[in-house]
mmCIF file of N, CA and C in Angstrom:
data_model
loop_
_atom_site.group_PDB
_atom_site.id
_atom_site.type_symbol
_atom_site.label_atom_id
_atom_site.label_comp_id
_atom_site.label_asym_id
_atom_site.label_seq_id
_atom_site.Cartn_x
_atom_site.Cartn_y
_atom_site.Cartn_z
ATOM 1 N N MET A 1 -17.298 13.717 -24.306
ATOM 2 C CA MET A 1 -16.198 13.662 -24.769
ATOM 3 C C MET A 1 -14.691 13.894 -24.735
ATOM 4 N N ILE A 2 -15.377 15.109 -24.231
ATOM 5 C CA ILE A 2 -14.248 16.055 -24.065
ATOM 6 C C ILE A 2 -13.813 15.573 -22.584
ATOM 7 N N LEU A 3 -15.229 15.600 -22.160
ATOM 8 C CA LEU A 3 -14.697 15.294 -20.371
ATOM 9 C C LEU A 3 -13.871 14.284 -20.405
ATOM 10 N N VAL A 4 -13.930 12.736 -20.996
ATOM 11 C CA VAL A 4 -12.880 11.825 -20.563
ATOM 12 C C VAL A 4 -11.588 12.117 -21.060
ATOM 13 N N GLY A 5 -11.858 13.296 -22.260
ATOM 14 C CA GLY A 5 -10.384 13.707 -22.597
ATOM 15 C C GLY A 5 -9.892 14.000 -21.174
ATOM 16 N N LEU A 6 -10.493 15.436 -20.958
ATOM 17 C CA LEU A 6 -9.523 15.944 -19.829
ATOM 18 C C LEU A 6 -9.587 15.543 -18.606
ATOM 19 N N THR A 7 -10.630 14.223 -18.111
ATOM 20 C CA THR A 7 -10.025 13.336 -17.277
ATOM 21 C C THR A 7 -8.692 12.672 -17.213
ATOM 22 N N ALA A 8 -8.586 11.842 -18.196
ATOM 23 C CA ALA A 8 -7.750 11.111 -18.655
ATOM 24 C C ALA A 8 -6.374 11.789 -18.493
ATOM 25 N N ALA A 9 -6.311 13.103 -19.226
ATOM 26 C CA ALA A 9 -5.152 14.027 -19.184
ATOM 27 C C ALA A 9 -4.895 14.105 -17.983
ATOM 28 N N LEU A 10 -5.646 14.598 -17.063
ATOM 29 C CA LEU A 10 -5.748 15.295 -15.756
ATOM 30 C C LEU A 10 -4.881 14.113 -14.461
ATOM 31 N N ALA A 11 -5.468 12.989 -14.745
ATOM 32 C CA ALA A 11 -4.982 11.748 -14.003
ATOM 33 C C ALA A 11 -3.133 11.595 -14.242
ATOM 34 N N THR A 12 -2.468 11.469 -12.791
ATOM 35 C CA THR A 12 -0.968 11.199 -12.565
ATOM 36 C C THR A 12 -1.012 9.780 -13.842
ATOM 37 N N PRO A 13 0.182 9.704 -14.027
ATOM 38 C CA PRO A 13 0.671 8.632 -14.606
ATOM 39 C C PRO A 13 0.545 7.473 -13.918
ATOM 40 N N ALA A 14 1.141 7.444 -12.365
ATOM 41 C CA ALA A 14 1.121 6.540 -11.595
ATOM 42 C C ALA A 14 -0.810 5.933 -11.078
ATOM 43 N N ALA A 15 -1.410 6.555 -11.418
ATOM 44 C CA ALA A 15 -3.055 5.950 -11.086
ATOM 45 C C ALA A 15 -3.435 5.365 -12.178
ATOM 46 N N MET A 16 -3.180 5.863 -13.677
ATOM 47 C CA MET A 16 -3.093 5.463 -14.442
ATOM 48 C C MET A 16 -3.104 3.871 -15.034
ATOM 49 N N ALA A 17 -1.369 3.668 -13.988
ATOM 50 C CA ALA A 17 -0.987 2.649 -14.089
ATOM 51 C C ALA A 17 -1.391 1.784 -13.711
ATOM 52 N N VAL A 18 -1.837 1.811 -12.252
ATOM 53 C CA VAL A 18 -2.390 0.826 -11.564
ATOM 54 C C VAL A 18 -3.446 0.150 -12.014
ATOM 55 N N ASP A 19 -2.694 -1.260 -11.551
ATOM 56 C CA ASP A 19 -4.349 -2.585 -11.803
ATOM 57 C C ASP A 19 -4.431 -2.994 -10.497
ATOM 58 N N ALA A 20 -5.257 -2.230 -9.695
ATOM 59 C CA ALA A 20 -6.377 -2.744 -8.911
ATOM 60 C C ALA A 20 -6.319 -4.268 -7.945
ATOM 61 N N ASP A 21 -6.638 -4.662 -9.364
ATOM 62 C CA ASP A 21 -7.535 -6.201 -8.998
ATOM 63 C C ASP A 21 -6.295 -6.831 -8.775
ATOM 64 N N ALA A 22 -4.813 -6.304 -9.615
ATOM 65 C CA ALA A 22 -3.624 -7.475 -9.499
ATOM 66 C C ALA A 22 -3.055 -7.109 -8.266
ATOM 67 N N ALA A 23 -3.230 -5.753 -7.703
ATOM 68 C CA ALA A 23 -2.702 -5.320 -6.372
ATOM 69 C C ALA A 23 -3.516 -5.835 -5.103
ATOM 70 N N LYS A 24 -5.025 -5.976 -5.343
ATOM 71 C CA LYS A 24 -5.872 -6.551 -4.455
ATOM 72 C C LYS A 24 -5.496 -7.811 -4.084
ATOM 73 N N ALA A 25 -4.691 -8.474 -5.168
ATOM 74 C CA ALA A 25 -4.644 -10.328 -5.240
ATOM 75 C C ALA A 25 -3.122 -10.158 -4.422
ATOM 76 N N THR A 26 -2.710 -9.531 -4.711
ATOM 77 C CA THR A 26 -1.421 -9.561 -4.154
ATOM 78 C C THR A 26 -1.270 -9.506 -2.621
ATOM 79 N N ALA A 27 -2.311 -8.378 -2.369
ATOM 80 C CA ALA A 27 -2.768 -7.913 -1.180
ATOM 81 C C ALA A 27 -3.271 -9.388 -0.053
ATOM 82 N N LYS A 28 -4.351 -9.705 -0.865
ATOM 83 C CA LYS A 28 -5.087 -10.928 -0.518
ATOM 84 C C LYS A 28 -4.155 -12.339 -0.109
ATOM 85 N N ARG A 29 -3.215 -12.238 -1.364
ATOM 86 C CA ARG A 29 -2.226 -13.521 -1.249
ATOM 87 C C ARG A 29 -1.188 -13.132 0.340
ATOM 88 N N ASN A 30 -1.043 -12.201 0.375
ATOM 89 C CA ASN A 30 0.190 -12.205 1.386
ATOM 90 C C ASN A 30 -0.495 -12.187 2.850
ATOM 91 N N ASP A 31 -1.920 -12.263 2.941
ATOM 92 C CA ASP A 31 -2.596 -11.424 4.131
ATOM 93 C C ASP A 31 -2.704 -9.966 4.809
ATOM 94 N N CYS A 32 -2.160 -9.610 3.901
ATOM 95 C CA CYS A 32 -2.314 -8.037 4.175
ATOM 96 C C CYS A 32 -4.314 -7.440 4.626
ATOM 97 N N PHE A 33 -5.100 -8.222 4.102
ATOM 98 C CA PHE A 33 -6.232 -7.649 4.442
ATOM 99 C C PHE A 33 -6.449 -8.170 5.770
ATOM 100 N N LYS A 34 -5.736 -9.075 6.649
ATOM 101 C CA LYS A 34 -6.061 -9.299 7.928
ATOM 102 C C LYS A 34 -6.259 -8.448 8.850
ATOM 103 N N CYS A 35 -5.187 -7.138 8.479
ATOM 104 C CA CYS A 35 -4.650 -6.294 9.500
ATOM 105 C C CYS A 35 -4.676 -5.151 8.906
ATOM 106 N N HIS A 36 -5.116 -4.768 7.837
ATOM 107 C CA HIS A 36 -5.586 -3.257 6.916
ATOM 108 C C HIS A 36 -6.236 -3.766 6.227
ATOM 109 N N ALA A 37 -7.354 -2.090 5.852
ATOM 110 C CA ALA A 37 -8.639 -2.606 5.323
ATOM 111 C C ALA A 37 -8.280 -0.984 4.526
ATOM 112 N N VAL A 38 -9.064 -0.741 3.337
ATOM 113 C CA VAL A 38 -9.048 0.418 2.520
ATOM 114 C C VAL A 38 -9.500 1.379 3.618
ATOM 115 N N ASP A 39 -10.655 1.476 4.239
ATOM 116 C CA ASP A 39 -11.301 2.598 4.794
ATOM 117 C C ASP A 39 -11.324 2.640 6.385
ATOM 118 N N LYS A 40 -10.616 1.846 6.754
ATOM 119 C CA LYS A 40 -11.268 1.490 8.350
ATOM 120 C C LYS A 40 -9.893 0.555 8.764
ATOM 121 N N THR A 41 -9.836 1.011 10.246
ATOM 122 C CA THR A 41 -8.899 0.384 10.979
ATOM 123 C C THR A 41 -9.404 -0.825 11.203
ATOM 124 N N LYS A 42 -8.219 -1.586 11.269
ATOM 125 C CA LYS A 42 -8.020 -3.167 11.964
ATOM 126 C C LYS A 42 -7.203 -3.079 13.128
ATOM 127 N N LYS A 43 -6.756 -3.839 12.620
ATOM 128 C CA LYS A 43 -5.021 -4.516 13.903
ATOM 129 C C LYS A 43 -3.987 -3.426 13.187
ATOM 130 N N GLY A 44 -4.024 -3.112 11.836
ATOM 131 C CA GLY A 44 -3.134 -1.971 11.519
ATOM 132 C C GLY A 44 -3.898 -0.538 11.193
ATOM 133 N N PRO A 45 -3.207 0.100 10.371
ATOM 134 C CA PRO A 45 -4.122 1.311 9.593
ATOM 135 C C PRO A 45 -4.596 1.451 9.104
ATOM 136 N N SER A 46 -6.258 2.248 8.389
ATOM 137 C CA SER A 46 -6.387 1.942 6.888
ATOM 138 C C SER A 46 -5.460 2.140 5.993
ATOM 139 N N TYR A 47 -5.636 1.780 4.469
ATOM 140 C CA TYR A 47 -4.748 2.254 3.298
ATOM 141 C C TYR A 47 -5.154 3.810 3.153
ATOM 142 N N LYS A 48 -6.276 3.912 3.413
ATOM 143 C CA LYS A 48 -6.053 5.560 3.133
ATOM 144 C C LYS A 48 -5.571 6.187 4.029
ATOM 145 N N LYS A 49 -5.337 6.084 5.561
ATOM 146 C CA LYS A 49 -4.177 6.726 6.832
ATOM 147 C C LYS A 49 -2.870 6.837 6.029
ATOM 148 N N ILE A 50 -2.478 5.042 5.740
ATOM 149 C CA ILE A 50 -0.915 4.757 5.127
ATOM 150 C C ILE A 50 -0.892 5.944 3.988
ATOM 151 N N SER A 51 -1.711 6.332 3.110
ATOM 152 C CA SER A 51 -1.460 6.601 1.813
ATOM 153 C C SER A 51 -1.745 8.636 2.470
ATOM 154 N N ALA A 52 -2.434 8.754 3.267
ATOM 155 C CA ALA A 52 -2.263 10.227 3.802
ATOM 156 C C ALA A 52 -1.209 10.418 4.828
ATOM 157 N N LYS A 53 -0.346 9.466 4.708
ATOM 158 C CA LYS A 53 0.594 9.449 6.021
ATOM 159 C C LYS A 53 2.499 9.779 5.125
ATOM 160 N N TYR A 54 1.817 9.200 3.850
ATOM 161 C CA TYR A 54 3.035 9.599 2.831
ATOM 162 C C TYR A 54 2.561 10.635 1.946
ATOM 163 N N LYS A 55 1.390 10.972 1.646
ATOM 164 C CA LYS A 55 1.274 12.162 0.866
ATOM 165 C C LYS A 55 2.518 12.795 0.981
ATOM 166 N N ASP A 56 2.752 13.231 -0.398
ATOM 167 C CA ASP A 56 3.484 14.582 -1.052
ATOM 168 C C ASP A 56 5.015 14.282 0.186
ATOM 169 N N LYS A 57 5.562 12.945 0.468
ATOM 170 C CA LYS A 57 6.596 12.978 0.979
ATOM 171 C C LYS A 57 7.707 12.355 -0.445
ATOM 172 N N ALA A 58 8.996 13.057 -0.199
ATOM 173 C CA ALA A 58 9.145 12.777 -1.853
ATOM 174 C C ALA A 58 10.225 11.446 -1.598
ATOM 175 N N ASP A 59 10.386 10.359 -0.457
ATOM 176 C CA ASP A 59 11.084 9.277 -0.017
ATOM 177 C C ASP A 59 9.669 8.019 -0.207
ATOM 178 N N ALA A 60 8.486 8.811 -0.188
ATOM 179 C CA ALA A 60 7.434 7.568 0.528
ATOM 180 C C ALA A 60 7.295 5.989 -0.237
ATOM 181 N N GLU A 61 7.646 5.969 -1.919
ATOM 182 C CA GLU A 61 7.786 4.864 -2.643
ATOM 183 C C GLU A 61 8.989 4.354 -1.580
ATOM 184 N N GLN A 62 10.180 4.739 -1.031
ATOM 185 C CA GLN A 62 11.141 3.883 -1.044
ATOM 186 C C GLN A 62 10.524 3.388 0.479
ATOM 187 N N LYS A 63 10.042 3.934 1.071
ATOM 188 C CA LYS A 63 9.750 4.001 2.507
ATOM 189 C C LYS A 63 8.882 2.862 2.571
ATOM 190 N N MET A 64 8.225 2.480 1.653
ATOM 191 C CA MET A 64 6.533 1.821 2.114
ATOM 192 C C MET A 64 7.503 0.353 1.280
ATOM 193 N N ILE A 65 7.947 0.569 0.248
ATOM 194 C CA ILE A 65 9.110 -0.750 -0.206
ATOM 195 C C ILE A 65 9.423 -1.108 0.726
ATOM 196 N N GLU A 66 10.251 -0.600 1.735
ATOM 197 C CA GLU A 66 10.975 -1.011 3.021
ATOM 198 C C GLU A 66 10.131 -1.551 3.787
ATOM 199 N N GLN A 67 8.958 -1.071 3.583
ATOM 200 C CA GLN A 67 7.638 -1.416 5.089
ATOM 201 C C GLN A 67 7.538 -3.121 4.534
ATOM 202 N N ILE A 68 7.348 -3.026 3.380
ATOM 203 C CA ILE A 68 6.450 -4.276 3.163
ATOM 204 C C ILE A 68 7.414 -5.470 2.500
ATOM 205 N N THR A 69 8.896 -5.259 2.593
ATOM 206 C CA THR A 69 9.961 -5.627 1.983
ATOM 207 C C THR A 69 11.394 -6.441 3.368
ATOM 208 N N LYS A 70 11.206 -5.834 3.779
ATOM 209 C CA LYS A 70 12.036 -6.216 5.511
ATOM 210 C C LYS A 70 11.548 -6.242 6.656
ATOM 211 N N GLU A 71 11.833 -7.220 7.302
ATOM 212 C CA GLU A 71 11.515 -7.905 8.252
ATOM 213 C C GLU A 71 11.402 -6.537 9.833
ATOM 214 N N HIS A 72 10.689 -6.167 9.912
ATOM 215 C CA HIS A 72 10.545 -4.819 11.248
ATOM 216 C C HIS A 72 9.586 -5.332 12.332
ATOM 217 N N LYS A 73 9.560 -4.417 13.273
ATOM 218 C CA LYS A 73 8.626 -4.665 14.102
ATOM 219 C C LYS A 73 7.617 -3.202 13.913
ATOM 220 N N VAL A 74 6.138 -3.071 14.234
ATOM 221 C CA VAL A 74 5.315 -2.366 13.771
ATOM 222 C C VAL A 74 4.985 -2.245 15.326
ATOM 223 N N LYS A 75 4.464 -0.951 15.370
ATOM 224 C CA LYS A 75 3.270 -0.659 16.337
ATOM 225 C C LYS A 75 1.479 -0.683 15.904
ATOM 226 N N LEU A 76 1.417 -1.594 16.320
ATOM 227 C CA LEU A 76 -0.118 -1.746 16.085
ATOM 228 C C LEU A 76 -0.927 -0.616 16.707
ATOM 229 N N GLU A 77 -2.272 -0.499 16.258
ATOM 230 C CA GLU A 77 -3.486 0.179 16.824
ATOM 231 C C GLU A 77 -3.847 0.646 18.336
ATOM 232 N N ASP A 78 -3.413 -0.835 18.614
ATOM 233 C CA ASP A 78 -3.703 -1.151 20.000
ATOM 234 C C ASP A 78 -2.705 -1.018 20.953
ATOM 235 N N GLY A 79 -1.531 -0.817 20.063
ATOM 236 C CA GLY A 79 -0.463 -0.789 21.210
ATOM 237 C C GLY A 79 0.627 -1.393 21.510
ATOM 238 N N THR A 80 0.522 -2.505 20.784
ATOM 239 C CA THR A 80 1.012 -3.762 20.757
ATOM 240 C C THR A 80 1.944 -4.027 19.692
ATOM 241 N N GLU A 81 3.007 -4.533 19.406
ATOM 242 C CA GLU A 81 3.799 -4.386 18.292
ATOM 243 C C GLU A 81 3.841 -6.085 18.242
ATOM 244 N N GLU A 82 4.464 -6.560 17.210
ATOM 245 C CA GLU A 82 4.668 -7.329 16.397
ATOM 246 C C GLU A 82 5.621 -7.587 14.765
ATOM 247 N N THR A 83 5.714 -8.480 14.632
ATOM 248 C CA THR A 83 6.572 -8.576 13.215
ATOM 249 C C THR A 83 6.069 -8.577 11.938
ATOM 250 N N HIS A 84 5.991 -7.116 11.110
ATOM 251 C CA HIS A 84 5.450 -7.086 10.356
ATOM 252 C C HIS A 84 5.909 -8.085 9.003
ATOM 253 N N LYS A 85 4.534 -9.012 8.222
ATOM 254 C CA LYS A 85 4.816 -9.710 7.207
ATOM 255 C C LYS A 85 5.521 -9.273 6.043
ATOM 256 N N VAL A 86 6.615 -9.970 5.574
ATOM 257 C CA VAL A 86 7.525 -9.150 4.675
ATOM 258 C C VAL A 86 6.434 -10.480 3.529
ATOM 259 N N ILE A 87 6.040 -9.112 2.233
ATOM 260 C CA ILE A 87 5.443 -9.694 1.129
ATOM 261 C C ILE A 87 6.423 -10.986 0.500
ATOM 262 N N ASP A 88 5.957 -11.474 -0.406
ATOM 263 C CA ASP A 88 6.442 -13.056 -0.657
ATOM 264 C C ASP A 88 6.789 -12.789 -2.078
ATOM 265 N N THR A 89 7.134 -11.714 -2.685
ATOM 266 C CA THR A 89 7.734 -11.638 -4.261
ATOM 267 C C THR A 89 8.588 -10.107 -3.830
ATOM 268 N N THR A 90 9.419 -10.507 -5.155
ATOM 269 C CA THR A 90 10.724 -9.499 -5.275
ATOM 270 C C THR A 90 10.793 -8.408 -6.717
ATOM 271 N N ASP A 91 9.357 -9.494 -7.235
ATOM 272 C CA ASP A 91 8.671 -8.678 -8.801
ATOM 273 C C ASP A 91 8.732 -7.257 -8.246
ATOM 274 N N LYS A 92 9.506 -6.243 -8.821
ATOM 275 C CA LYS A 92 10.009 -5.101 -8.328
ATOM 276 C C LYS A 92 8.145 -3.666 -8.899
ATOM 277 N N ALA A 93 7.993 -4.904 -10.005
ATOM 278 C CA ALA A 93 6.816 -3.861 -10.799
ATOM 279 C C ALA A 93 5.709 -4.481 -10.052
ATOM 280 N N GLU A 94 5.269 -5.640 -9.265
ATOM 281 C CA GLU A 94 4.264 -6.234 -8.359
ATOM 282 C C GLU A 94 4.577 -5.795 -7.070
ATOM 283 N N ILE A 95 5.656 -5.145 -6.629
ATOM 284 C CA ILE A 95 5.379 -4.451 -5.666
ATOM 285 C C ILE A 95 5.491 -2.750 -5.963
ATOM 286 N N LYS A 96 5.382 -2.315 -6.657
ATOM 287 C CA LYS A 96 5.222 -1.474 -7.429
ATOM 288 C C LYS A 96 4.440 -1.089 -7.339
ATOM 289 N N ASN A 97 3.398 -1.740 -8.077
ATOM 290 C CA ASN A 97 1.864 -1.934 -8.543
ATOM 291 C C ASN A 97 0.989 -1.707 -7.354
ATOM 292 N N LEU A 98 1.445 -2.740 -6.019
ATOM 293 C CA LEU A 98 0.932 -2.632 -5.104
ATOM 294 C C LEU A 98 0.726 -1.278 -4.121
ATOM 295 N N ILE A 99 2.193 -0.933 -4.181
ATOM 296 C CA ILE A 99 2.332 0.382 -3.414
ATOM 297 C C ILE A 99 1.851 1.303 -3.880
ATOM 298 N N ASP A 100 1.185 1.395 -5.137
ATOM 299 C CA ASP A 100 0.816 2.766 -6.211
ATOM 300 C C ASP A 100 -0.459 2.584 -5.799
ATOM 301 N N TRP A 101 -1.052 1.138 -5.792
ATOM 302 C CA TRP A 101 -2.564 1.631 -5.364
ATOM 303 C C TRP A 101 -2.703 1.879 -4.150
ATOM 304 N N ILE A 102 -1.860 1.408 -2.752
ATOM 305 C CA ILE A 102 -1.930 2.053 -1.570
ATOM 306 C C ILE A 102 -1.932 3.517 -1.602
ATOM 307 N N ARG A 103 -1.465 4.179 -2.053
ATOM 308 C CA ARG A 103 -1.238 5.584 -2.552
ATOM 309 C C ARG A 103 -2.356 6.108 -2.819
ATOM 310 N N ALA A 104 -2.599 5.340 -3.954
ATOM 311 C CA ALA A 104 -4.402 5.850 -4.995
ATOM 312 C C ALA A 104 -5.524 5.725 -3.983
ATOM 313 N N GLN A 105 -5.367 5.451 -2.727
ATOM 314 C CA GLN A 105 -6.499 5.696 -1.913
ATOM 315 C C GLN A 105 -6.968 6.721 -1.183
#
């Protein structure tokens, strides 16, 4: 019982607030898994690699929001470039949940 309470106390607020199922549903609906996987490189970097890239960066959330909400060219793992798909929602809570889930990987 004490261990459960300690684990909950040590968890970050963002990690506790993440709805993983909803985040995965958002990613699936937007074909994110076509290019990304949680722990392996596909056409794009894994979510673990993306999480590591933004770890401890003060502007991480804002940069990640821009990455998925604005059209821009991205360099793929094979060196080619293509236009990154814009996510199909403007719901800030849904976007934040997806980003928090990616950052938790």
